[in-house]
CSV table of C-alpha atoms and ligand atoms in Angstrom, one decimal:
chain,number,residue,atom,x,y,z
A,503,MET,CA,-75.3,-17.5,33.2
A,504,ALA,CA,-77.1,-19.1,29.5
A,505,PRO,CA,-74.6,-17.5,26.4
A,506,SER,CA,-77.1,-15.3,24.9
A,507,LEU,CA,-78.3,-15.9,21.5
A,508,GLU,CA,-77.7,-12.9,20.1
A,509,PRO,CA,-74.8,-11.8,19.1
A,510,ALA,CA,-72.5,-9.9,21.3
A,511,ARG,CA,-69.6,-7.1,20.0
A,512,LEU,CA,-67.2,-5.8,22.2
A,513,TYR,CA,-64.9,-2.8,20.5
A,514,THR,CA,-61.8,-2.1,22.5
A,515,ASP,CA,-58.8,-0.1,22.1
A,516,CYS,CA,-61.2,2.8,20.8
A,517,ARG,CA,-61.7,6.4,22.1
A,518,LEU,CA,-65.7,7.2,21.9
A,519,ALA,CA,-67.4,11.0,21.5
A,520,THR,CA,-70.1,9.4,22.9
A,521,MET,CA,-72.1,13.3,22.5
A,522,ARG,CA,-73.7,12.6,25.7
A,523,PRO,CA,-76.0,15.3,27.2
A,524,ASP,CA,-75.1,15.0,31.0
A,525,ARG,CA,-71.1,15.4,29.7
A,526,PRO,CA,-69.6,18.8,28.7
A,527,GLY,CA,-68.6,18.7,25.0
A,528,LEU,CA,-68.8,15.0,22.9
A,529,GLY,CA,-68.8,13.4,26.4
A,530,VAL,CA,-65.0,12.1,25.0
A,531,VAL,CA,-63.9,9.0,26.7
A,532,GLU,CA,-60.4,8.3,26.0
A,533,ALA,CA,-59.1,4.3,26.7
A,534,ALA,CA,-62.7,3.2,26.4
A,535,ALA,CA,-64.7,0.1,25.5
A,536,LEU,CA,-68.4,0.0,24.0
A,537,LEU,CA,-70.4,-3.2,24.2
A,538,THR,CA,-73.1,-4.2,21.8
A,539,ARG,CA,-75.5,-7.0,22.0
A,540,GLY,CA,-78.9,-7.7,19.7
A,541,GLY,CA,-78.5,-4.7,18.0
A,542,ARG,CA,-78.1,-2.5,21.1
A,543,ILE,CA,-75.4,0.1,22.8
A,544,VAL,CA,-74.9,-2.2,26.4
A,545,TYR,CA,-72.0,-0.8,27.4
A,546,ALA,CA,-70.4,3.0,26.4
A,547,GLY,CA,-67.6,4.2,28.7
A,548,PRO,CA,-64.1,3.3,30.4
A,549,ALA,CA,-62.4,0.2,29.6
A,550,ALA,CA,-61.6,-0.4,32.9
A,551,ASP,CA,-65.1,-0.2,33.9
A,552,LEU,CA,-66.3,-2.6,31.9
A,553,PRO,CA,-69.0,-5.1,33.5
A,554,ALA,CA,-66.4,-7.9,32.4
A,555,ALA,CA,-69.3,-11.0,32.6
A,556,GLU,CA,-71.6,-9.7,30.3
A,557,ALA,CA,-68.7,-9.4,27.7
A,558,ARG,CA,-67.6,-12.9,28.3
A,559,ASP,CA,-69.1,-14.1,25.0
A,560,ALA,CA,-68.4,-11.1,23.1
A,561,GLU,CA,-66.8,-11.3,19.6
A,562,ARG,CA,-64.0,-9.1,19.9
A,563,VAL,CA,-63.1,-5.7,17.7
A,564,VAL,CA,-59.6,-4.3,18.1
A,565,CYS,CA,-59.7,-0.5,16.9
A,566,ASP,CA,-56.4,0.6,17.4
A,567,GLY,CA,-57.3,3.9,18.9
A,568,ARG,CA,-59.7,4.8,16.4
A,569,TRP,CA,-62.5,6.9,17.7
A,570,ILE,CA,-66.1,5.7,17.5
A,571,THR,CA,-69.3,8.3,17.1
A,572,PRO,CA,-72.7,7.9,16.7
A,573,GLY,CA,-73.5,6.9,13.3
A,574,LEU,CA,-74.1,10.2,11.3
A,575,ILE,CA,-77.5,11.5,10.6
A,576,ASP,CA,-78.9,13.6,7.8
A,577,CYS,CA,-82.1,15.4,9.2
A,578,HIS,CA,-82.6,17.5,6.3
A,579,THR,CA,-83.0,16.2,2.5
A,580,HIS,CA,-85.2,15.9,-0.8
A,581,LEU,CA,-83.1,12.8,-1.7
A,582,VAL,CA,-86.2,11.4,-3.5
A,583,HIS,CA,-86.9,13.1,-7.0
A,584,ALA,CA,-86.3,12.6,-10.9
A,585,GLY,CA,-83.7,14.4,-12.8
A,586,ASP,CA,-81.1,17.3,-12.1
A,587,ARG,CA,-80.7,20.8,-12.8
A,588,ALA,CA,-78.0,21.2,-14.4
A,589,HIS,CA,-78.8,23.6,-16.7
A,590,GLU,CA,-80.4,26.0,-14.3
A,591,PHE,CA,-76.8,26.1,-12.4
A,592,GLU,CA,-75.6,27.3,-16.2
A,593,LEU,CA,-78.2,30.2,-15.9
A,594,ARG,CA,-77.1,31.1,-12.4
A,595,LEU,CA,-73.4,31.0,-13.6
A,596,GLN,CA,-74.6,33.4,-16.1
A,597,GLY,CA,-76.3,35.5,-13.4
A,598,ALA,CA,-79.9,34.9,-13.1
A,599,SER,CA,-80.8,34.4,-9.8
A,600,TYR,CA,-82.6,31.4,-7.9
A,601,GLU,CA,-85.9,33.4,-7.2
A,602,GLU,CA,-85.8,34.5,-11.1
A,603,ILE,CA,-85.9,31.1,-12.1
A,604,ALA,CA,-88.4,30.0,-10.1
A,605,ARG,CA,-90.8,32.8,-10.7
A,606,ALA,CA,-89.6,32.0,-14.9
A,607,GLY,CA,-91.5,28.3,-14.4
A,608,GLY,CA,-88.1,26.7,-13.6
A,609,GLY,CA,-87.2,25.8,-10.0
A,610,ILE,CA,-88.8,23.4,-8.3
A,611,VAL,CA,-91.6,23.0,-10.5
A,612,SER,CA,-88.9,21.8,-13.1
A,613,THR,CA,-88.2,18.9,-10.8
A,614,VAL,CA,-92.0,18.5,-9.8
A,615,ARG,CA,-92.2,18.0,-13.8
A,616,ALA,CA,-89.7,15.3,-14.0
A,617,THR,CA,-90.9,13.4,-10.8
A,618,ARG,CA,-94.7,13.3,-11.6
A,619,ALA,CA,-93.6,11.6,-14.8
A,620,ALA,CA,-91.1,8.8,-13.3
A,621,SER,CA,-92.0,5.8,-11.6
A,622,GLU,CA,-91.7,4.7,-8.2
A,623,ASP,CA,-89.1,2.3,-9.5
A,624,ASP,CA,-87.4,5.4,-11.3
A,625,LEU,CA,-87.1,7.1,-8.5
A,626,VAL,CA,-85.4,4.6,-6.5
A,627,ARG,CA,-83.1,3.8,-8.7
A,628,GLN,CA,-82.0,7.9,-9.0
A,629,THR,CA,-81.7,7.8,-5.7
A,630,LEU,CA,-80.1,4.8,-4.4
A,631,PRO,CA,-76.2,6.7,-5.6
A,632,ARG,CA,-77.4,9.2,-3.5
A,633,LEU,CA,-77.8,7.7,-0.4
A,634,ASP,CA,-75.0,5.3,-1.1
A,635,ALA,CA,-72.7,7.9,-1.1
A,636,LEU,CA,-74.2,9.6,2.5
A,637,ILE,CA,-73.9,5.7,4.2
A,638,ALA,CA,-70.0,5.7,2.6
A,639,GLU,CA,-69.8,8.5,4.9
A,640,GLY,CA,-71.3,6.6,8.4
A,641,VAL,CA,-74.6,7.9,8.0
A,642,THR,CA,-77.1,5.4,9.6
A,643,THR,CA,-80.1,7.4,9.9
A,644,VAL,CA,-81.8,10.2,6.9
A,645,GLU,CA,-84.6,12.3,6.3
A,646,VAL,CA,-86.3,12.5,3.3
A,647,LYS,CA,-89.0,14.6,2.3
A,648,SER,CA,-91.8,14.7,-0.6
A,649,GLY,CA,-92.6,18.1,-2.3
A,650,TYR,CA,-91.6,17.1,-5.7
A,651,GLY,CA,-95.5,15.3,-6.6
A,652,LEU,CA,-97.3,18.2,-5.7
A,653,ASP,CA,-100.4,16.2,-6.1
A,654,ARG,CA,-101.5,13.2,-4.4
A,655,GLU,CA,-100.9,10.1,-6.6
A,656,THR,CA,-97.1,11.6,-6.7
A,657,GLU,CA,-96.6,12.9,-3.2
A,658,LEU,CA,-97.6,8.9,-2.5
A,659,ARG,CA,-94.9,7.7,-4.6
A,660,GLN,CA,-92.4,9.7,-3.5
A,661,LEU,CA,-93.0,9.0,0.3
A,662,ARG,CA,-93.1,5.4,-1.1
A,663,ALA,CA,-90.0,5.3,-2.5
A,664,ALA,CA,-88.5,6.8,0.4
A,665,ARG,CA,-89.9,4.3,2.7
A,666,ARG,CA,-87.8,1.8,0.3
A,667,LEU,CA,-85.0,3.0,0.2
A,668,GLY,CA,-85.0,2.1,4.0
A,669,ARG,CA,-85.5,-1.6,3.3
A,670,GLU,CA,-83.1,-1.5,-0.4
A,671,ARG,CA,-80.5,-0.2,1.9
A,672,ASP,CA,-79.4,-0.7,5.9
A,673,VAL,CA,-80.4,2.4,6.6
A,674,ASP,CA,-83.0,4.6,8.9
A,675,ILE,CA,-85.4,6.7,6.5
A,676,VAL,CA,-87.1,9.0,8.4
A,677,THR,CA,-90.3,10.4,6.2
A,678,THR,CA,-91.9,14.0,5.6
A,679,PHE,CA,-94.5,15.1,3.5
A,680,LEU,CA,-93.4,18.2,2.2
A,681,GLY,CA,-97.0,18.8,0.1
A,682,ALA,CA,-96.7,22.8,0.8
A,683,HIS,CA,-93.6,23.2,-1.0
A,684,ALA,CA,-94.8,24.6,-3.7
A,685,LEU,CA,-97.3,25.7,-6.1
A,686,PRO,CA,-98.0,23.5,-9.2
A,687,PRO,CA,-98.3,25.1,-12.6
A,688,GLU,CA,-102.1,23.8,-12.5
A,689,ALA,CA,-103.0,25.7,-9.3
A,690,GLN,CA,-102.7,29.1,-11.5
A,691,GLY,CA,-101.8,30.6,-8.6
A,692,ASP,CA,-104.5,29.9,-6.3
A,693,LYS,CA,-102.6,29.5,-3.4
A,694,ALA,CA,-105.4,28.6,-1.5
A,695,ALA,CA,-106.9,26.0,-3.2
A,696,TYR,CA,-104.0,24.4,-3.4
A,697,ILE,CA,-103.3,24.3,0.4
A,698,ALA,CA,-106.8,23.4,0.9
A,699,ARG,CA,-106.1,19.8,-1.5
A,700,VAL,CA,-102.9,19.6,0.9
A,701,VAL,CA,-105.1,19.5,3.7
A,702,ASP,CA,-108.2,18.3,2.9
A,703,ASP,CA,-106.6,15.2,0.2
A,704,MET,CA,-103.4,14.7,0.3
A,705,LEU,CA,-102.2,14.9,3.8
A,706,PRO,CA,-105.2,12.2,4.8
A,707,ALA,CA,-104.2,9.9,2.1
A,708,VAL,CA,-100.7,10.2,3.5
A,709,ALA,CA,-101.9,9.6,7.1
A,710,ALA,CA,-103.4,6.9,6.1
A,711,GLU,CA,-101.0,4.8,4.3
A,712,GLY,CA,-98.8,5.8,7.4
A,713,LEU,CA,-96.1,7.3,4.9
A,714,ALA,CA,-94.9,10.4,6.6
A,715,ASP,CA,-93.4,10.5,10.4
A,716,ALA,CA,-93.9,14.7,10.0
A,717,VAL,CA,-95.0,17.5,8.1
A,718,ASP,CA,-92.7,20.1,6.6
A,719,GLY,CA,-93.6,23.1,4.7
A,720,PHE,CA,-92.0,26.1,3.1
A,721,CYS,CA,-92.7,29.6,4.3
A,722,GLU,CA,-91.3,31.8,2.1
A,723,GLY,CA,-92.6,34.7,-0.1
A,724,ILE,CA,-92.2,32.5,-3.5
A,725,ALA,CA,-94.6,29.5,-1.4
A,726,PHE,CA,-96.4,29.8,1.2
A,727,SER,CA,-97.3,32.5,3.4
A,728,SER,CA,-97.6,31.8,7.1
A,729,ASP,CA,-101.3,31.9,7.2
A,730,GLU,CA,-101.1,29.4,4.9
A,731,ILE,CA,-98.9,27.5,6.5
A,732,ALA,CA,-100.7,27.2,10.1
A,733,ARG,CA,-103.6,25.0,8.1
A,734,VAL,CA,-101.2,22.8,7.1
A,735,PHE,CA,-100.0,22.4,10.7
A,736,GLU,CA,-103.6,23.0,11.9
A,737,ALA,CA,-104.2,19.8,9.8
A,738,ALA,CA,-101.0,17.4,11.2
A,739,ARG,CA,-101.6,18.3,14.7
A,740,ARG,CA,-105.4,16.8,14.1
A,741,LEU,CA,-103.8,13.9,12.7
A,742,GLY,CA,-101.3,14.0,15.8
A,743,LEU,CA,-98.3,14.0,13.2
A,744,PRO,CA,-95.4,16.4,14.3
A,745,VAL,CA,-94.2,19.5,12.0
A,746,LYS,CA,-91.3,21.1,11.0
A,747,LEU,CA,-90.5,24.1,8.6
A,748,HIS,CA,-88.4,25.7,6.1
A,749,ALA,CA,-88.3,29.1,7.8
A,750,ASP,CA,-86.4,32.3,6.7
A,751,GLN,CA,-84.6,31.0,4.0
A,752,LEU,CA,-84.5,34.2,1.7
A,753,SER,CA,-86.3,36.7,3.6
A,754,ASN,CA,-88.4,36.5,7.2
A,755,LEU,CA,-91.9,35.9,7.0
A,756,GLY,CA,-91.5,35.3,11.0
A,757,GLY,CA,-91.6,31.5,9.8
A,758,ALA,CA,-89.1,30.6,13.2
A,759,ALA,CA,-91.7,32.2,15.8
A,760,LEU,CA,-94.7,30.2,13.9
A,761,ALA,CA,-92.8,27.0,14.1
A,762,ALA,CA,-92.2,27.6,17.4
A,763,ARG,CA,-95.7,28.0,17.8
A,764,TYR,CA,-96.8,25.0,16.5
A,765,GLY,CA,-93.9,23.4,18.8
A,766,ALA,CA,-92.0,21.8,15.5
A,767,LEU,CA,-89.4,19.3,15.8
A,768,SER,CA,-87.4,22.0,13.7
A,769,ALA,CA,-87.3,25.1,12.0
A,770,ASP,CA,-84.4,24.8,9.0
A,771,HIS,CA,-82.2,27.3,7.0
A,772,LEU,CA,-83.0,30.6,9.1
A,773,GLU,CA,-81.2,32.9,7.6
A,774,HIS,CA,-83.4,35.6,8.2
A,775,THR,CA,-84.0,34.7,11.8
A,776,ASP,CA,-84.6,37.3,14.3
A,777,GLU,CA,-84.1,37.8,18.2
A,778,ALA,CA,-87.6,37.1,18.6
A,779,GLY,CA,-87.7,34.1,16.3
A,780,ALA,CA,-84.8,32.5,18.3
A,781,ALA,CA,-86.0,33.4,21.5
A,782,ALA,CA,-89.1,31.8,20.6
A,783,MET,CA,-87.6,28.3,19.3
A,784,ALA,CA,-85.6,28.3,22.8
A,785,ALA,CA,-88.7,28.4,24.8
A,786,ALA,CA,-90.4,25.3,22.5
A,787,GLY,CA,-87.6,23.4,21.8
A,788,THR,CA,-87.5,23.6,18.6
A,789,VAL,CA,-83.8,22.6,16.9
A,790,ALA,CA,-82.5,24.8,14.7
A,791,VAL,CA,-81.8,23.0,11.2
A,792,ILE,CA,-78.5,25.0,9.7
A,793,LEU,CA,-78.4,23.9,5.9
A,794,PRO,CA,-75.0,25.6,4.9
A,795,GLY,CA,-75.0,23.8,1.5
A,796,ALA,CA,-78.0,25.6,0.1
A,797,PHE,CA,-76.5,29.2,1.6
A,798,TYR,CA,-73.3,28.5,-0.5
A,799,PHE,CA,-74.8,26.5,-3.5
A,800,ILE,CA,-77.4,30.0,-4.1
A,801,ARG,CA,-74.5,31.8,-3.0
A,802,GLU,CA,-76.1,34.0,-0.4
A,803,THR,CA,-74.5,36.6,1.5
A,804,LYS,CA,-77.0,36.4,5.0
A,805,ARG,CA,-75.9,34.2,7.5
A,806,PRO,CA,-77.9,32.2,9.9
A,807,PRO,CA,-77.4,34.6,13.3
A,808,ILE,CA,-75.9,31.4,15.1
A,809,ASP,CA,-74.8,34.2,17.9
A,810,LEU,CA,-78.5,34.3,18.5
A,811,PHE,CA,-79.1,31.0,18.9
A,812,ARG,CA,-76.3,30.3,20.9
A,813,ALA,CA,-77.0,33.1,23.3
A,814,ALA,CA,-80.9,31.8,23.7
A,815,GLY,CA,-80.5,28.0,23.7
A,816,VAL,CA,-81.4,26.9,20.9
A,817,ARG,CA,-80.1,23.5,19.9
A,818,MET,CA,-78.7,23.1,16.5
A,819,ALA,CA,-78.4,20.6,13.5
A,820,VAL,CA,-76.6,20.5,10.4
A,821,ALA,CA,-77.8,18.8,7.2
A,822,THR,CA,-77.4,18.2,3.7
A,823,ASP,CA,-80.8,19.6,2.6
A,824,CYS,CA,-79.5,17.3,-0.6
A,825,ASN,CA,-81.9,18.9,-3.4
A,826,PRO,CA,-81.6,19.8,-7.0
A,827,GLY,CA,-81.7,23.6,-7.3
A,828,THR,CA,-80.1,24.5,-4.2
A,829,SER,CA,-78.1,22.2,-2.7
A,830,PRO,CA,-77.2,19.3,-4.8
A,831,MET,CA,-74.7,17.9,-2.2
A,832,THR,CA,-74.6,14.0,-0.9
A,833,SER,CA,-71.3,14.9,1.8
A,834,LEU,CA,-72.7,15.4,5.3
A,835,LEU,CA,-68.8,15.6,5.9
A,836,LEU,CA,-68.9,18.8,3.7
A,837,ALA,CA,-71.7,20.4,5.5
A,838,LEU,CA,-69.9,20.0,8.3
A,839,ASN,CA,-66.8,21.6,6.7
A,840,MET,CA,-69.1,24.7,5.5
A,841,ALA,CA,-71.0,25.2,8.8
A,842,ALA,CA,-68.1,25.8,10.3
A,843,THR,CA,-66.3,28.1,7.7
A,844,LEU,CA,-69.0,29.8,6.7
A,845,PHE,CA,-71.0,30.4,9.5
A,846,ARG,CA,-67.8,30.1,12.4
A,847,MET,CA,-70.0,26.6,14.2
A,848,THR,CA,-67.5,25.3,16.7
A,849,VAL,CA,-66.0,21.4,16.0
A,850,ASP,CA,-68.5,20.2,19.1
A,851,GLU,CA,-71.7,22.8,17.4
A,852,CYS,CA,-70.7,20.8,14.0
A,853,LEU,CA,-70.8,17.0,15.0
A,854,LEU,CA,-73.3,17.3,17.9
A,855,GLY,CA,-75.4,18.6,14.6
A,856,VAL,CA,-75.1,15.6,13.2
A,857,THR,CA,-75.6,13.1,15.9
A,858,ARG,CA,-76.9,14.0,18.7
A,859,GLU,CA,-78.9,17.6,17.9
A,860,ALA,CA,-80.0,16.0,14.5
A,861,ALA,CA,-81.5,13.0,16.3
A,862,ARG,CA,-83.1,15.8,18.0
A,863,ALA,CA,-84.6,17.2,15.4
A,864,LEU,CA,-86.0,14.1,14.1
A,865,GLY,CA,-87.6,13.1,17.7
A,866,ARG,CA,-85.4,10.1,17.6
A,867,LEU,CA,-83.4,11.1,20.5
A,868,SER,CA,-84.4,8.1,22.8
A,869,ASP,CA,-83.1,5.8,20.3
A,870,VAL,CA,-80.1,7.1,18.1
A,871,GLY,CA,-77.7,9.8,18.4
A,872,THR,CA,-75.6,9.1,21.2
A,873,LEU,CA,-73.6,6.5,22.7
A,874,GLU,CA,-75.7,5.2,25.6
A,875,PRO,CA,-76.8,2.0,26.8
A,876,GLY,CA,-80.1,0.9,25.5
A,877,LYS,CA,-79.6,2.9,22.2
A,878,ALA,CA,-79.6,1.3,18.7
A,879,ALA,CA,-75.7,0.2,18.1
A,880,ASP,CA,-75.9,2.8,15.0
A,881,LEU,CA,-71.7,3.5,14.9
A,882,ALA,CA,-69.2,5.0,13.1
A,883,VAL,CA,-65.5,4.0,13.6
A,884,TRP,CA,-63.1,6.8,12.0
A,885,THR,CA,-59.4,6.4,11.6
A,886,VAL,CA,-59.0,10.0,13.0
A,887,GLU,CA,-56.3,11.2,15.4
A,888,ARG,CA,-58.8,13.7,16.9
A,889,PRO,CA,-62.9,14.3,16.0
A,890,ALA,CA,-62.0,18.0,14.4
A,891,GLU,CA,-60.1,15.9,11.6
A,892,LEU,CA,-64.0,15.0,10.9
A,893,VAL,CA,-64.4,18.6,10.2
A,894,TYR,CA,-61.7,20.3,8.6
A,895,ARG,CA,-61.0,18.0,5.8
A,896,LEU,CA,-62.9,18.7,2.5
A,897,GLY,CA,-63.7,15.8,0.4
A,898,PHE,CA,-61.5,13.4,2.2
A,899,ASN,CA,-63.3,10.6,3.6
A,900,PRO,CA,-61.7,8.7,7.1
A,901,LEU,CA,-64.6,6.2,7.9
A,902,HIS,CA,-63.5,2.6,8.9
A,903,ALA,CA,-66.0,1.1,9.5
A,904,ARG,CA,-70.2,1.8,9.7
A,905,ILE,CA,-72.1,-0.5,12.0
A,906,ARG,CA,-75.7,-0.5,12.0
A,907,ARG,CA,-78.0,-2.1,14.9
A,908,GLY,CA,-74.9,-3.7,15.8
A,909,ARG,CA,-74.4,-5.5,12.4
B,576,DI6,N1,-85.6,25.0,0.1
B,576,DI6,C1,-84.6,24.6,-0.3
B,576,DI6,O1,-83.9,25.4,-0.4
B,576,DI6,C2,-85.2,23.4,-1.3
B,576,DI6,N2,-86.5,23.9,-1.1
B,576,DI6,C3,-86.8,24.6,-0.1
B,576,DI6,O2,-88.1,24.8,0.3
B,576,DI6,C4,-85.0,24.1,-2.9
B,576,DI6,C5,-85.9,22.7,-3.6
B,576,DI6,C6,-85.5,23.4,-5.6
B,576,DI6,O3,-84.9,24.2,-5.7
B,576,DI6,O4,-85.5,21.8,-6.0
B,577,FE,FE1,-84.8,22.1,2.3
């Protein structure tokens, strides 16, 4: 056999949480070996069954019993934005609510002002430290939304900045157009006219530059109605772009069911989702993206109906929702602990939620999210005795190594 020019690596003395869907729980393999070549996984399974001939030329990496998981996936972030909202945080400490601040012209709109004033370089420079914090925890895929421009130029600039992150760092960036995030001040309350701009002006420009992998909206009393979101989803469908939705976060406007009706990849937040919404999501295969950071930060008390999702068979992902207003969080590991502690999600649900199910929520399950032959060699190697430690600790990072595309 001629030696392959593509670099191969063999990880030995390791334990795997493969996250394979055809195995129970985390798809654990003890006494495992994992072989990568040319940036893809060639073998992930019992060391005893390793096809020795395929591994002959591989560089060997002895893992001393460490655990390997797929590289983590943060499937819901608003990472690209300018400025911060620490002052509003102080106001909230004095008793103001998130909705009061939003209605008084603060909230999302204050980040819109800062983002409009920022150049693409500024946006990249301000975002890289947040991205680096995620990367330091073994994250290899990050979804990034627009939605702080609310005009064509700034929305495009945010998405270009997001794409650039993927060139400045060794990470996969998946972008989402969130023009229907909030009503900009210049719209003077005319939601219909603004939605028409999103549909007829912004979205076609975004699609023409190939800047969005999906389209999102905020279906909420302080944002857009389900009819308004439906218009955005119709436009996305015409352009062949998948959709997802900020649904039922502060109230139940039927967002989960709306998302399901459009075959959404995911519906996100879902604190107020009811049984009918959960059933619709299950039937559509729409993933529930659970965002405990926002719940925690705005001191929400209504928990997402995890039991309903379990009973209906809805898949659950977990993400940071990193944003300056409701979840200024750049730790996916902390999100895991919050999902378990606040929502009683199990360790397996949490860890599947930042790997396999997060990949599914991004429409990337055929490429990432599990340790299976043919998938990208995006790996995280952890110095832990058992996978539960990744969920159990607060503010401790046991990452030993992060491998992206085999390197
Ligand atoms: N829901 C949220 O939690 C964030 N956006 C959204 O649609 C909040 C964004 C912000 O306050 O800046
Ligand atoms: Fe969000």
